[in-house]
Short mmCIF file of C-alpha atoms in Angstrom, two decimals:
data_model
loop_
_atom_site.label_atom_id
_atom_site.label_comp_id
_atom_site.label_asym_id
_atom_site.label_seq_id
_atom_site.Cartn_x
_atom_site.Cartn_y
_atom_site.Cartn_z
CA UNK T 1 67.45 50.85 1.28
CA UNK T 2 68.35 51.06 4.80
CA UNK T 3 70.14 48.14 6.97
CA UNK T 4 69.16 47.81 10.88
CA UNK T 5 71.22 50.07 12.89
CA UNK T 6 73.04 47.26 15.26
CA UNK T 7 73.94 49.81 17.79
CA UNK T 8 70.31 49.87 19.51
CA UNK T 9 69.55 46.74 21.41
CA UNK T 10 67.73 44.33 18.77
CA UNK T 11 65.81 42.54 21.49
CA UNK T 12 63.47 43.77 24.37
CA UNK T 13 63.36 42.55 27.90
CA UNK T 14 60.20 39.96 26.65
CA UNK T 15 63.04 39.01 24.50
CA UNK T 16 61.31 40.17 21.36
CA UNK T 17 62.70 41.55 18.44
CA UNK T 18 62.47 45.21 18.16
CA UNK T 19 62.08 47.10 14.43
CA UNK T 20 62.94 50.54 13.40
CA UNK T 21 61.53 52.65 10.72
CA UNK T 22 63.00 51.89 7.11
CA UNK T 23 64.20 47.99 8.07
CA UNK T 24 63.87 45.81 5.06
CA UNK T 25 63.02 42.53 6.42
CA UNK T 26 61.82 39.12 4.89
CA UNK T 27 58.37 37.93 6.77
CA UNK T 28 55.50 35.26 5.79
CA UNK T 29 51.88 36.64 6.10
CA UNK T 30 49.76 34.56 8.49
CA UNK T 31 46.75 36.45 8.49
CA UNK T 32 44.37 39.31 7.62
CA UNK T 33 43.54 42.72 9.34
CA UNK T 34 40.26 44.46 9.34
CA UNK T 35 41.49 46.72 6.43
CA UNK T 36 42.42 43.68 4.14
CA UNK T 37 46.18 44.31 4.79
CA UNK T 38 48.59 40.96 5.68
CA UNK T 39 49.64 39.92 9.06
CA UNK T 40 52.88 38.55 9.00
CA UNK T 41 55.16 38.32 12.53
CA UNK T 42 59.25 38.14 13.50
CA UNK T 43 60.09 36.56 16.79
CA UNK T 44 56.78 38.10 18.13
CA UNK T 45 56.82 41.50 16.48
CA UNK T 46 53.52 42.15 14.17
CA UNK T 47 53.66 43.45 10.59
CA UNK T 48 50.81 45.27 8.98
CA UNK T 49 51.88 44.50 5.04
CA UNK T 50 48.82 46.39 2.23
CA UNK T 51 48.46 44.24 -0.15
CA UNK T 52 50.20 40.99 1.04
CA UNK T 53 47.92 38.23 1.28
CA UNK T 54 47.89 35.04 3.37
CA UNK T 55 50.48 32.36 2.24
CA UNK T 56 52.56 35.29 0.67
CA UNK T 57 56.70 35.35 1.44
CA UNK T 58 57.28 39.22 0.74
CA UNK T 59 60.09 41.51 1.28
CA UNK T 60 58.91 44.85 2.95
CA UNK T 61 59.86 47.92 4.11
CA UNK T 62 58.95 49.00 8.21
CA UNK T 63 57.53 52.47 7.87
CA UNK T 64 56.57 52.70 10.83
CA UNK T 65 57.70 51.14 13.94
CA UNK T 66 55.67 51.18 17.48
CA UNK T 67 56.97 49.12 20.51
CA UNK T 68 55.08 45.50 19.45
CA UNK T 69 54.15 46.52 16.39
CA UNK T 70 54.38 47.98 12.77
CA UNK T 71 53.16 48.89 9.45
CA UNK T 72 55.57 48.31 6.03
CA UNK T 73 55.23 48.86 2.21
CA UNK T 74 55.64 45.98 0.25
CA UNK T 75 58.86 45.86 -2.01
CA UNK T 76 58.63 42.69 -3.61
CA UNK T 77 56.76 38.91 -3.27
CA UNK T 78 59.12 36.62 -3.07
CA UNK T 79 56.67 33.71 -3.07
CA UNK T 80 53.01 34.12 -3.56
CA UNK T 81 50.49 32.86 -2.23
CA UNK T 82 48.59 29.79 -3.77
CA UNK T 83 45.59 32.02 -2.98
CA UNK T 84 46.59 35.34 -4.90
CA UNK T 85 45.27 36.08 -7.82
CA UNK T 86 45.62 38.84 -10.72
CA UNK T 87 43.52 41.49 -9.88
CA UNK T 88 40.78 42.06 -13.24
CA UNK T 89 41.33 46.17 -12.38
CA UNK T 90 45.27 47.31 -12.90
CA UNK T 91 44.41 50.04 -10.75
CA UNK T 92 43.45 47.24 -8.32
CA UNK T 93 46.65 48.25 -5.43
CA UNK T 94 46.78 51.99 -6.01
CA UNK T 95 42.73 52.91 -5.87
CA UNK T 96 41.17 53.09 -2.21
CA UNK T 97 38.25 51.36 -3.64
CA UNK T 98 39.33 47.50 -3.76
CA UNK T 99 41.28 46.48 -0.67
CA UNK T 100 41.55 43.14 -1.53
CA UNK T 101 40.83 42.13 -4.95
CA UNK T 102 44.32 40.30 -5.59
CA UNK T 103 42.86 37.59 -2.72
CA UNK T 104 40.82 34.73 -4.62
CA UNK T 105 36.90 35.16 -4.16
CA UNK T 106 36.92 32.08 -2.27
CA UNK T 107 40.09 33.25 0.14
CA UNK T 108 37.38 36.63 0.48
CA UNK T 109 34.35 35.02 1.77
CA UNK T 110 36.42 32.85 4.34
CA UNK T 111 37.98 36.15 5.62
CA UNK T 112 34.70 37.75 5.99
CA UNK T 113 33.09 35.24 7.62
CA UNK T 114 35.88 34.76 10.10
CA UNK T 115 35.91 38.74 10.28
CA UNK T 116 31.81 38.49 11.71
CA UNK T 117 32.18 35.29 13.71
CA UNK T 118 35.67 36.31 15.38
CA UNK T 119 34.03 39.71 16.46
CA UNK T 120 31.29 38.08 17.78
CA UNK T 121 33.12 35.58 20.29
CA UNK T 122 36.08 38.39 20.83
CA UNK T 123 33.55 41.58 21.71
CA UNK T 124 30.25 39.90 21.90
CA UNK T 125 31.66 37.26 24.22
CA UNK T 126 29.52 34.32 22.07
CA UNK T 127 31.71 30.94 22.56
CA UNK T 128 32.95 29.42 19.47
CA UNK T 129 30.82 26.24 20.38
CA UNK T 130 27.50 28.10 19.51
CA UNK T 131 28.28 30.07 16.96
CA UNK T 132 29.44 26.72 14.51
CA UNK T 133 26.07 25.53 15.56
CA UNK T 134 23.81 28.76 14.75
CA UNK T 135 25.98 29.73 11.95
CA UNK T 136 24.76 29.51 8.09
CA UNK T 137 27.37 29.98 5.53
CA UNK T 138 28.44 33.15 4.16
CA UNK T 139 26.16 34.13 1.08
CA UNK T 140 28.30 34.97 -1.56
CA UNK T 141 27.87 36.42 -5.41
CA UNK T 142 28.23 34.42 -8.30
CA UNK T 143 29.84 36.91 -10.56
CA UNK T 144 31.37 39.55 -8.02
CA UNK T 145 32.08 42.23 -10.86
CA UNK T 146 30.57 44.86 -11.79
CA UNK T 147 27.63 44.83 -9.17
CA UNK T 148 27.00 48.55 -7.82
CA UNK T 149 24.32 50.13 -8.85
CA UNK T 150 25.70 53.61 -7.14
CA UNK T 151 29.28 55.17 -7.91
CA UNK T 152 30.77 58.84 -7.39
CA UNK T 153 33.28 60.00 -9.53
CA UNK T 154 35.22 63.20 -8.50
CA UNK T 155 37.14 65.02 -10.98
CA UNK T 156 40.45 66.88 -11.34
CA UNK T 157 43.24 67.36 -13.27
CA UNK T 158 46.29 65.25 -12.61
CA UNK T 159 49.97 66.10 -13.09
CA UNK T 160 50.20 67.38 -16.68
CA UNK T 161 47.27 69.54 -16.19
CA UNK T 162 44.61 67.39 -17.81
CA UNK T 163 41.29 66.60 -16.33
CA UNK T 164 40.71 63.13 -15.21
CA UNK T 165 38.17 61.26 -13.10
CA UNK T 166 38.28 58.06 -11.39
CA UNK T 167 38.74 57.41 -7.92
CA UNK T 168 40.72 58.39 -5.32
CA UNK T 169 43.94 56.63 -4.37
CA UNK T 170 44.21 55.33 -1.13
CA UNK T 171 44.07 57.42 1.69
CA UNK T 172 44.51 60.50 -0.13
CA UNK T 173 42.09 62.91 -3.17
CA UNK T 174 44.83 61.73 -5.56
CA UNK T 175 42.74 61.12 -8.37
CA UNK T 176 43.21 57.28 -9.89
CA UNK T 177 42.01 58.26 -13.73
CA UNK T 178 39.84 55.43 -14.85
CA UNK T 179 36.17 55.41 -16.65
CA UNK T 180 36.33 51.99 -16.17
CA UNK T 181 35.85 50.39 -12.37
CA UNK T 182 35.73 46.80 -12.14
CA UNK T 183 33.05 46.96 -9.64
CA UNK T 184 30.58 49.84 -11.27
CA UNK T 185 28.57 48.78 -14.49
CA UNK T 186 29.14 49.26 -18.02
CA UNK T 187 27.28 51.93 -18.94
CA UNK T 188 29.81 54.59 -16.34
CA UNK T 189 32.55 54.78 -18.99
CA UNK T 190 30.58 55.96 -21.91
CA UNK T 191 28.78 58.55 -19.71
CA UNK T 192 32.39 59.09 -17.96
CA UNK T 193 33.91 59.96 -20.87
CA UNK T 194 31.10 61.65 -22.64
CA UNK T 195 31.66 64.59 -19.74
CA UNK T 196 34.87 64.42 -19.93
CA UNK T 197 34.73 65.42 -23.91
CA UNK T 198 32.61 68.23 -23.27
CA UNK T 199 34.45 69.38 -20.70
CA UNK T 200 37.68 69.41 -23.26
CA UNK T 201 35.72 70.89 -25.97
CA UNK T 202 34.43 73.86 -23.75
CA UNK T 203 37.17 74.17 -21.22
CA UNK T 204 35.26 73.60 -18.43
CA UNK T 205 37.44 73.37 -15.57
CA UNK T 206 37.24 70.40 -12.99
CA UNK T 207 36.91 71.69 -9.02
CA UNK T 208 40.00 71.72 -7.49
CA UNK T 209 40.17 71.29 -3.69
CA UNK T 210 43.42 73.64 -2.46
CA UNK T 211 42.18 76.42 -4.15
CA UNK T 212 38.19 76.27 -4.25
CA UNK T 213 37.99 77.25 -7.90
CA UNK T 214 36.67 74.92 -11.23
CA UNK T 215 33.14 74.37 -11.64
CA UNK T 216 32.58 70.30 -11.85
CA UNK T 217 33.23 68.25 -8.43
CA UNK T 218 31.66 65.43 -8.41
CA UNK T 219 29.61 63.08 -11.33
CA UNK T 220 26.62 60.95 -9.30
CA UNK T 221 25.61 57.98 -11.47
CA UNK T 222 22.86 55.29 -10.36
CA UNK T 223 21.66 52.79 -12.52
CA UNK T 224 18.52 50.32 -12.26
CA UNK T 225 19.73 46.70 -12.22
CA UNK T 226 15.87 45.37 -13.28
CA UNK T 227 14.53 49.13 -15.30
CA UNK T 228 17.77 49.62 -16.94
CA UNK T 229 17.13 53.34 -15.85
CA UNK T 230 20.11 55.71 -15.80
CA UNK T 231 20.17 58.99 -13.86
CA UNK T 232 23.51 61.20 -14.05
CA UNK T 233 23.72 63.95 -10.94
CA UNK T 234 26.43 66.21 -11.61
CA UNK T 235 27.84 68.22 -8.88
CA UNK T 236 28.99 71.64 -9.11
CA UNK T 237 30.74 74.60 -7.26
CA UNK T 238 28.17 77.16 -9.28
CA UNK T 239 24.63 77.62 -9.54
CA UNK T 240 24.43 76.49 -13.39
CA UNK T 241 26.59 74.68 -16.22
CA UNK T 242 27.66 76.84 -18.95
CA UNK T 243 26.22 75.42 -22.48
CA UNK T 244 24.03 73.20 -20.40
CA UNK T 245 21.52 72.07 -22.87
CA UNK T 246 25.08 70.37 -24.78
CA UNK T 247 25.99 68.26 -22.65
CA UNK T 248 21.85 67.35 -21.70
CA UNK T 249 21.44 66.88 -25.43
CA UNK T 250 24.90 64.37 -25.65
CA UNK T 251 23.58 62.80 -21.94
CA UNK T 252 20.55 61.83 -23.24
CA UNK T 253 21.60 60.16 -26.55
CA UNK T 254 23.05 56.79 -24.07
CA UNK T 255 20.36 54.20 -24.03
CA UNK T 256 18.37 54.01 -20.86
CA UNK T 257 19.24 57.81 -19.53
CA UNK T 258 16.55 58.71 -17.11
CA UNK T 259 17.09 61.99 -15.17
CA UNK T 260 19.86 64.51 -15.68
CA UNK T 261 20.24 66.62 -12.28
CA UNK T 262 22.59 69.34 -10.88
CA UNK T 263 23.45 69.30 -7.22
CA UNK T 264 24.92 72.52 -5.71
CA UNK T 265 27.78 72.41 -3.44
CA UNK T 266 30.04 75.57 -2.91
CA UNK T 267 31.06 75.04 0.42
CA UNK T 268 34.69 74.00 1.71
CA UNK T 269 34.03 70.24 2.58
CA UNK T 270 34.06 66.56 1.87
CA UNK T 271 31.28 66.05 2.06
CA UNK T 272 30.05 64.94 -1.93
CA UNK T 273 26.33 65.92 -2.68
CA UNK T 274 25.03 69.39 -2.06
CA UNK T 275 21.49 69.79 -0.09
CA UNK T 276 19.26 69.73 -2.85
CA UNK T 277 19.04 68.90 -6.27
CA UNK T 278 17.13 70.78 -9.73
CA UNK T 279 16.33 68.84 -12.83
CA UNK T 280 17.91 69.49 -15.74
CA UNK T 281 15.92 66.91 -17.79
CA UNK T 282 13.72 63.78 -17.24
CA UNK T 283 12.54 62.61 -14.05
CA UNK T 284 13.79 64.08 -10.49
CA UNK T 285 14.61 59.78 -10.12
CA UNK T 286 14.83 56.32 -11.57
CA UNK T 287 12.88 53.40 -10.58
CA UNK T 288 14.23 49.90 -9.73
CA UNK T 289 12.98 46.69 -7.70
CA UNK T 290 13.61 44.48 -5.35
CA UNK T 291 12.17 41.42 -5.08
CA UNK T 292 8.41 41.97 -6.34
CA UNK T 293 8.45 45.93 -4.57
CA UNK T 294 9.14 49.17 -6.77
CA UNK T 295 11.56 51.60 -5.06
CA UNK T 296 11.72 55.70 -6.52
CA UNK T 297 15.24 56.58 -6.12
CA UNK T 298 16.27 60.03 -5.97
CA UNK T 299 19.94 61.39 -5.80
CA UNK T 300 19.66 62.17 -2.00
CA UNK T 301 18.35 58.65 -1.16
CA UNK T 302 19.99 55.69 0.05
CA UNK T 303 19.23 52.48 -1.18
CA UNK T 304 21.45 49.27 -1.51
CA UNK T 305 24.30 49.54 -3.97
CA UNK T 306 24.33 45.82 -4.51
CA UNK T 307 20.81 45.02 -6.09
CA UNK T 308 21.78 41.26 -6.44
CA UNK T 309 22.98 40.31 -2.89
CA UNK T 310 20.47 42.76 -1.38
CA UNK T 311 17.48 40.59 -2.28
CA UNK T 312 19.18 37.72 -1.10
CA UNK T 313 19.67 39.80 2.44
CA UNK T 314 16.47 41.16 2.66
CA UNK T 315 14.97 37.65 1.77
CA UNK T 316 16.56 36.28 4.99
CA UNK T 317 15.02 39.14 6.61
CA UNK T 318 12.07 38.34 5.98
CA UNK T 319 12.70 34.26 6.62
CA UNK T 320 13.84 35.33 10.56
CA UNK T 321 11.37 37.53 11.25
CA UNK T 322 8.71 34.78 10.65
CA UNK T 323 5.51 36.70 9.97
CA UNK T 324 2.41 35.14 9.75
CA UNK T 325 0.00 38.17 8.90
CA UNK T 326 -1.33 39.32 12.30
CA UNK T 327 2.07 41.22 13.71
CA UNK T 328 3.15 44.67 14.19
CA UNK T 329 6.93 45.23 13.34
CA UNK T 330 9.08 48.32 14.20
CA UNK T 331 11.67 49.03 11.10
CA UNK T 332 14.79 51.48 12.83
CA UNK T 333 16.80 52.97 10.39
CA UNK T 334 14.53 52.07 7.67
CA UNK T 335 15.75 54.87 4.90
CA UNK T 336 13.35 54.81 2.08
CA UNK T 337 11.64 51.89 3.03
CA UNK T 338 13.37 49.61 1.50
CA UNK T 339 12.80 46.43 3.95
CA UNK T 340 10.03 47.89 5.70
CA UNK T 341 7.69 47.20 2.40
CA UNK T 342 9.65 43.70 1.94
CA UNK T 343 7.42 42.78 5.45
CA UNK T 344 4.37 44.79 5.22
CA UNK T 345 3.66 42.14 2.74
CA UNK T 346 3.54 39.93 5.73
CA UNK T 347 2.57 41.78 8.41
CA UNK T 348 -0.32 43.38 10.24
CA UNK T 349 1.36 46.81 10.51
CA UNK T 350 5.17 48.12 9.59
CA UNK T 351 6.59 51.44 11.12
CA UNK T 352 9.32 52.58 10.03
CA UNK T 353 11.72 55.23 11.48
CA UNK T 354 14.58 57.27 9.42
CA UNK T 355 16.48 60.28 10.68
CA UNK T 356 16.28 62.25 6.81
CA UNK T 357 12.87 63.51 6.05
CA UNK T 358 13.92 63.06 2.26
CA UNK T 359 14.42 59.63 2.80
CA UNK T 360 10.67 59.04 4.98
CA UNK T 361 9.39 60.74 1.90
CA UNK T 362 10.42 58.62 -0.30
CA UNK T 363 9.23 55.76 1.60
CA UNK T 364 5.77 56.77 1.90
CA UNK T 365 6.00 57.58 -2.13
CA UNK T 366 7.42 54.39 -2.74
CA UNK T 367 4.59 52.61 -0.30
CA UNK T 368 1.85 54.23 -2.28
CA UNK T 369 3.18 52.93 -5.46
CA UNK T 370 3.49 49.62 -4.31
CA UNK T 371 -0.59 49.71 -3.08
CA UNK T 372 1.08 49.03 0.36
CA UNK T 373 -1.50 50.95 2.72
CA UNK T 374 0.14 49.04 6.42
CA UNK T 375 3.15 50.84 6.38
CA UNK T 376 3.29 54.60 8.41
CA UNK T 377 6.92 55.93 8.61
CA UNK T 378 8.13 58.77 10.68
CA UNK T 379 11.19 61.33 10.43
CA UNK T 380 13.47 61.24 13.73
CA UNK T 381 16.38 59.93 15.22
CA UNK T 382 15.39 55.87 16.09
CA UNK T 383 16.77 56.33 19.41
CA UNK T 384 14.42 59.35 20.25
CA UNK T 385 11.27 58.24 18.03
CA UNK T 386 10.71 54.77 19.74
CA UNK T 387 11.71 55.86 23.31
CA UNK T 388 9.30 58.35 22.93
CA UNK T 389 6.52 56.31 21.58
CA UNK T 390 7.12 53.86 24.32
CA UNK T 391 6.68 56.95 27.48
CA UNK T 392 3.79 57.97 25.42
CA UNK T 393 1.82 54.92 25.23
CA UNK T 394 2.01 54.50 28.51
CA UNK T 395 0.68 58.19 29.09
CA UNK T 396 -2.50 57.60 27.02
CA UNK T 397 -3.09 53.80 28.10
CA UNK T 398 -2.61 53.60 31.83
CA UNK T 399 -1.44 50.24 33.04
CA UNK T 400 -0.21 49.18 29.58
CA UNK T 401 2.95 49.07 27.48
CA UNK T 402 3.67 49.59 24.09
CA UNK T 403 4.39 46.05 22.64
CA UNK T 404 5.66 44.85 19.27
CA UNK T 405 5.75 41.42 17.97
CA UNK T 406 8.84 42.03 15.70
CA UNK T 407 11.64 44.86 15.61
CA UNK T 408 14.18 45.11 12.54
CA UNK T 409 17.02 47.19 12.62
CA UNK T 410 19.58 47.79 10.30
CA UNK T 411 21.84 50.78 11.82
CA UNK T 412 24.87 52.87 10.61
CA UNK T 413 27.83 51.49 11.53
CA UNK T 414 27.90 52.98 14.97
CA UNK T 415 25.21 50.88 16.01
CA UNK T 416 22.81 51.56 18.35
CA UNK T 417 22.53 53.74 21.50
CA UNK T 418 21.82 52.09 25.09
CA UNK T 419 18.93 54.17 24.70
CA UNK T 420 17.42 52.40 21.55
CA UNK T 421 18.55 49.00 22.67
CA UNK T 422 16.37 49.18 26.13
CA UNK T 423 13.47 50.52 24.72
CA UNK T 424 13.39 47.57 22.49
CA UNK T 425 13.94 45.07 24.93
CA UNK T 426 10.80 47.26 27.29
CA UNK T 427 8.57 46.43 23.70
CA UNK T 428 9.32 42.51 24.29
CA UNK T 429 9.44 41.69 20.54
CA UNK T 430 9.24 37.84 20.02
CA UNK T 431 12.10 38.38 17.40
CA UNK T 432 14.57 40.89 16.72
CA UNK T 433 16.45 40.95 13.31
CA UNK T 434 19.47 43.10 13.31
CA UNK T 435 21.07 43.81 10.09
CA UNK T 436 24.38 45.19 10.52
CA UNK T 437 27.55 46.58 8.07
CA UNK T 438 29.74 46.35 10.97
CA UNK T 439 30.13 43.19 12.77
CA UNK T 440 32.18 44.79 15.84
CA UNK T 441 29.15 47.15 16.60
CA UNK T 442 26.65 44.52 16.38
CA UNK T 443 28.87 41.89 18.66
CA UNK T 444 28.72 45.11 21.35
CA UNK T 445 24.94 45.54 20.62
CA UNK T 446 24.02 41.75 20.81
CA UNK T 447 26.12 41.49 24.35
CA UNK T 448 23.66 43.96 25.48
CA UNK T 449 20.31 41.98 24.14
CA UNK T 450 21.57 38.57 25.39
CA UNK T 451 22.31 40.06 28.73
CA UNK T 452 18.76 41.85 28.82
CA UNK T 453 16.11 38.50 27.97
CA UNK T 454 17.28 37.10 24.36
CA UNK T 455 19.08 34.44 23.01
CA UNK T 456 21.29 34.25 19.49
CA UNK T 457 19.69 32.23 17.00
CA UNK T 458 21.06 32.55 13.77
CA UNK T 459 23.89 34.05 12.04
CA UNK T 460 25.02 35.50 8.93
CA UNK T 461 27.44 37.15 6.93
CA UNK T 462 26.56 38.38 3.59
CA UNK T 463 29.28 39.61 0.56
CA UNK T 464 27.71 43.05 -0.38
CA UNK T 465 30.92 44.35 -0.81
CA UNK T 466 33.11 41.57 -3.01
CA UNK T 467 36.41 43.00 -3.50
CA UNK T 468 36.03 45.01 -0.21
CA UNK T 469 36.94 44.45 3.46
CA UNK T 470 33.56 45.52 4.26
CA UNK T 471 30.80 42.80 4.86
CA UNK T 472 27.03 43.10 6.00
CA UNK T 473 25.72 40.18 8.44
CA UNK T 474 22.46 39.73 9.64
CA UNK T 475 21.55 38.20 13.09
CA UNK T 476 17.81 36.65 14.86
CA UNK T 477 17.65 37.06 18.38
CA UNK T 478 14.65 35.46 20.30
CA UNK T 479 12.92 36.49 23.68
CA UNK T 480 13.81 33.49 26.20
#
């Protein structure tokens, strides 16, 4: 442990205190950042503690020391918090999956909703005033365990050789070994560890990243929240799985298993699933709902990983949008359909528009199985699709301009281009919903609406993510 070197000036000219790299200092956290870590200050100068949380006294450790600012490791908590709590996980502070977990659920949904709302006045330039008078309360879970319905499990080998899978530790492909994530369901160990017995009793080696080699990378998992359907994807740096009908035959033993797939990926990135997938038994998907609508899911497609809160969201999109059975809405982003079908129910017509053609397959697929015959999709980027819709309506009706009563959009979380943004404000929707999974990008995107003909209405934030930094909100905007 390193003391402060009193030789260098310990004050600037602003008269604040200036830190080097390895100080061990005493500091109270006063606040959050974006990535869950605490805030806590000396005579001005701003600490970035992981895994300190608000109320905590801790003793740290500057590892890094910029001008106004710096980041420490935590050594010890001298006096917690009255809002920390025991984390359920014990991997909890090492995995990258659960940034805040030891902060009481209540503590969590306070931060996130200060997290939307404080983007929105800070970038989106909404006073404070309005947004306590438009804003709804957070929507949180009731039990916020053990609610993804997705999870990816690399796999490795960890110090002694042995092969492990978990997840990764933060901010590196350390593998965390544990079948057992507080946040995935039940049924991941036992298929977890049934792999990771064959594996043993066949010496089948895990992929390993420095040297390309090992067949197994990655183990895809998805389960249906309301079918109980399982699928298991496994990905693999060959074209096939030695003694493959084994571990099929043990796979489909665990109540509910649904499709067994391979995914191929042999090239030299991070990138998880390969660009297809081959059945190795079952279906080529599993089928789940939400709400009253049946979705296929395949292993390529996206769809909500939190089943429970994503009803909740998409009822509330749905409740802004308004629709009383004679309007045409535009659905941007729409993947496989998921909230486009939620308001064809209500609607005249739906379009929706996804960039992945696997995806805008799988939303016409999962509108025919749903009888839903007012929904047309197209593949394309939304930015280029509607744009181009809009110059080409005007081609082919002279005088007149595309119009749509309603536009939903729920983009990635780079938001929207300029582009996209003023061809929906050309259409002159009466509403515009705008989902969003990051508030910062939607308080630049909503600047740009407000300033171009509409007016904030309602706001807000929804936990998809408990345990997580990461929060979804969802926004009305009206024409003026």
């Amino acid at each position: 442990m390193t003391t402060r070197n009193f030789v260098r000036p310990l004050f600037s000219d602003k008269g604040e205190k200036q830190m080097q790299k390895n100080d061990v200092v005493k500091v109270t956290i006063e606040d959050i950042g974006v990535n869950g870590e605490g805030i806590g200050k000396i005579d001005g100068y701003t600490l970035f503690i992981k895994d300190a949380v608000i109320g905590d006294v801790v003793e740290a450790k500057i590892m890094k020391a910029k001008k106004n600012y710096g980041y420490a490791r935590m050594i010890q908590i001298i006096e917690p918090s009255k809002d920390r709590v025991e984390p359920k996980c014990k991997f909890a502070r090492q995995c990258g999956g659960c940034q805040i977990q030891q902060i009481s659920y209540e503590k969590q949904l306070e931060f996130k909703n200060r997290k939307v709302l404080g983007n929105l006045e800070r970038i989106g330039g909404f006073s404070p005033k309005l947004l306590e008078k438009i804003a709804d309360p957070i929507v949180g879970m009731e039990i916020p365990f053990h609610y993804r319905n997705k999870a990816q499990f690399p796999f490795g080998k960890d110090k002694n050789g042995v092969t492990v899978t978990g997840f990764y530790a933060g901010r590196t492909h350390d593998i965390i070994a544990n079948t057992d994530c507080a946040l995935g369901v039940e049924q991941n160990q036992e298929i977890l560890e049934t792999i990771l017995s064959f594996m043993e009793q066949y010496q089948m080696e895990p992929y390993d990243e420095k040297t390309r080699k090992g067949l197994l990378r990655h183990v895809l998992i998805r389960y249906g929240f309301t079918t109980k359907e399982i699928m298991v994807c496994l990905v693999i740096n060959a074209k096939k799985i030695p003694h493959c009908e084994k571990l099929v035959e043990l796979l489909q033993k665990i109540e509910g298993m649904t499709s067994i797939t391979i995914s191929v990926n042999q090239k030299n990135t991070n990138v998880i699933m390969g660009d297809s997938y081959e059945v190795l038994w079952g279906q080529a998907f599993i089928t789940d709902y939400i709400g009253e609508i049946k979705y296929q899911i395949s292993p390529l497609s996206f769809f909500q990983v939190n089943p429970v809160q994503t009803e909740k969201l998409y009822g509330l999109a749905l409740e802004y949008a308004d629709l009383k059975g004679d309007e045409t809405v535009w659905d941007l982003y729409c993947g496989i359909g998921t909230i486009s079908l939620f308001l064809a129910q209500n609607a005249k017509q739906v379009y929706g528009v996804e960039i992945i053609p696997q995806a805008i397959e799988d939303a016409r697929k999962n509108a025919q199985i749903n009888g839903i015959e007012n929904a047309k999709f197209y593949v394309g980027k939304a930015e280029e699709v509607l744009p181009g819709y809009y110059a080409d309506y005007a081609k082919a009706h002279p005088g007149e301009q595309a119009h749509a009563d309603v536009i939903v959009v729920d983009p990635p979380r780079k938001g929207c281009e300029e582009s996209l943004l003023e061809t929906m404000v050309q259409m002159q929707p009466e509403r515009i919903v705008y989902v969003s999974c990051d508030s910062a990008t939607l308080a630049r995107d909503l600047k740009y609406l407000c300033g171009n003909g509409y007016e904030l209405v309602k706001v807000r934030a929804v936990d998809q993510f408990s345990q997580t930094v990461h929060v979804e909100s969802i926004v009305l905007l009206s024409r003026k």
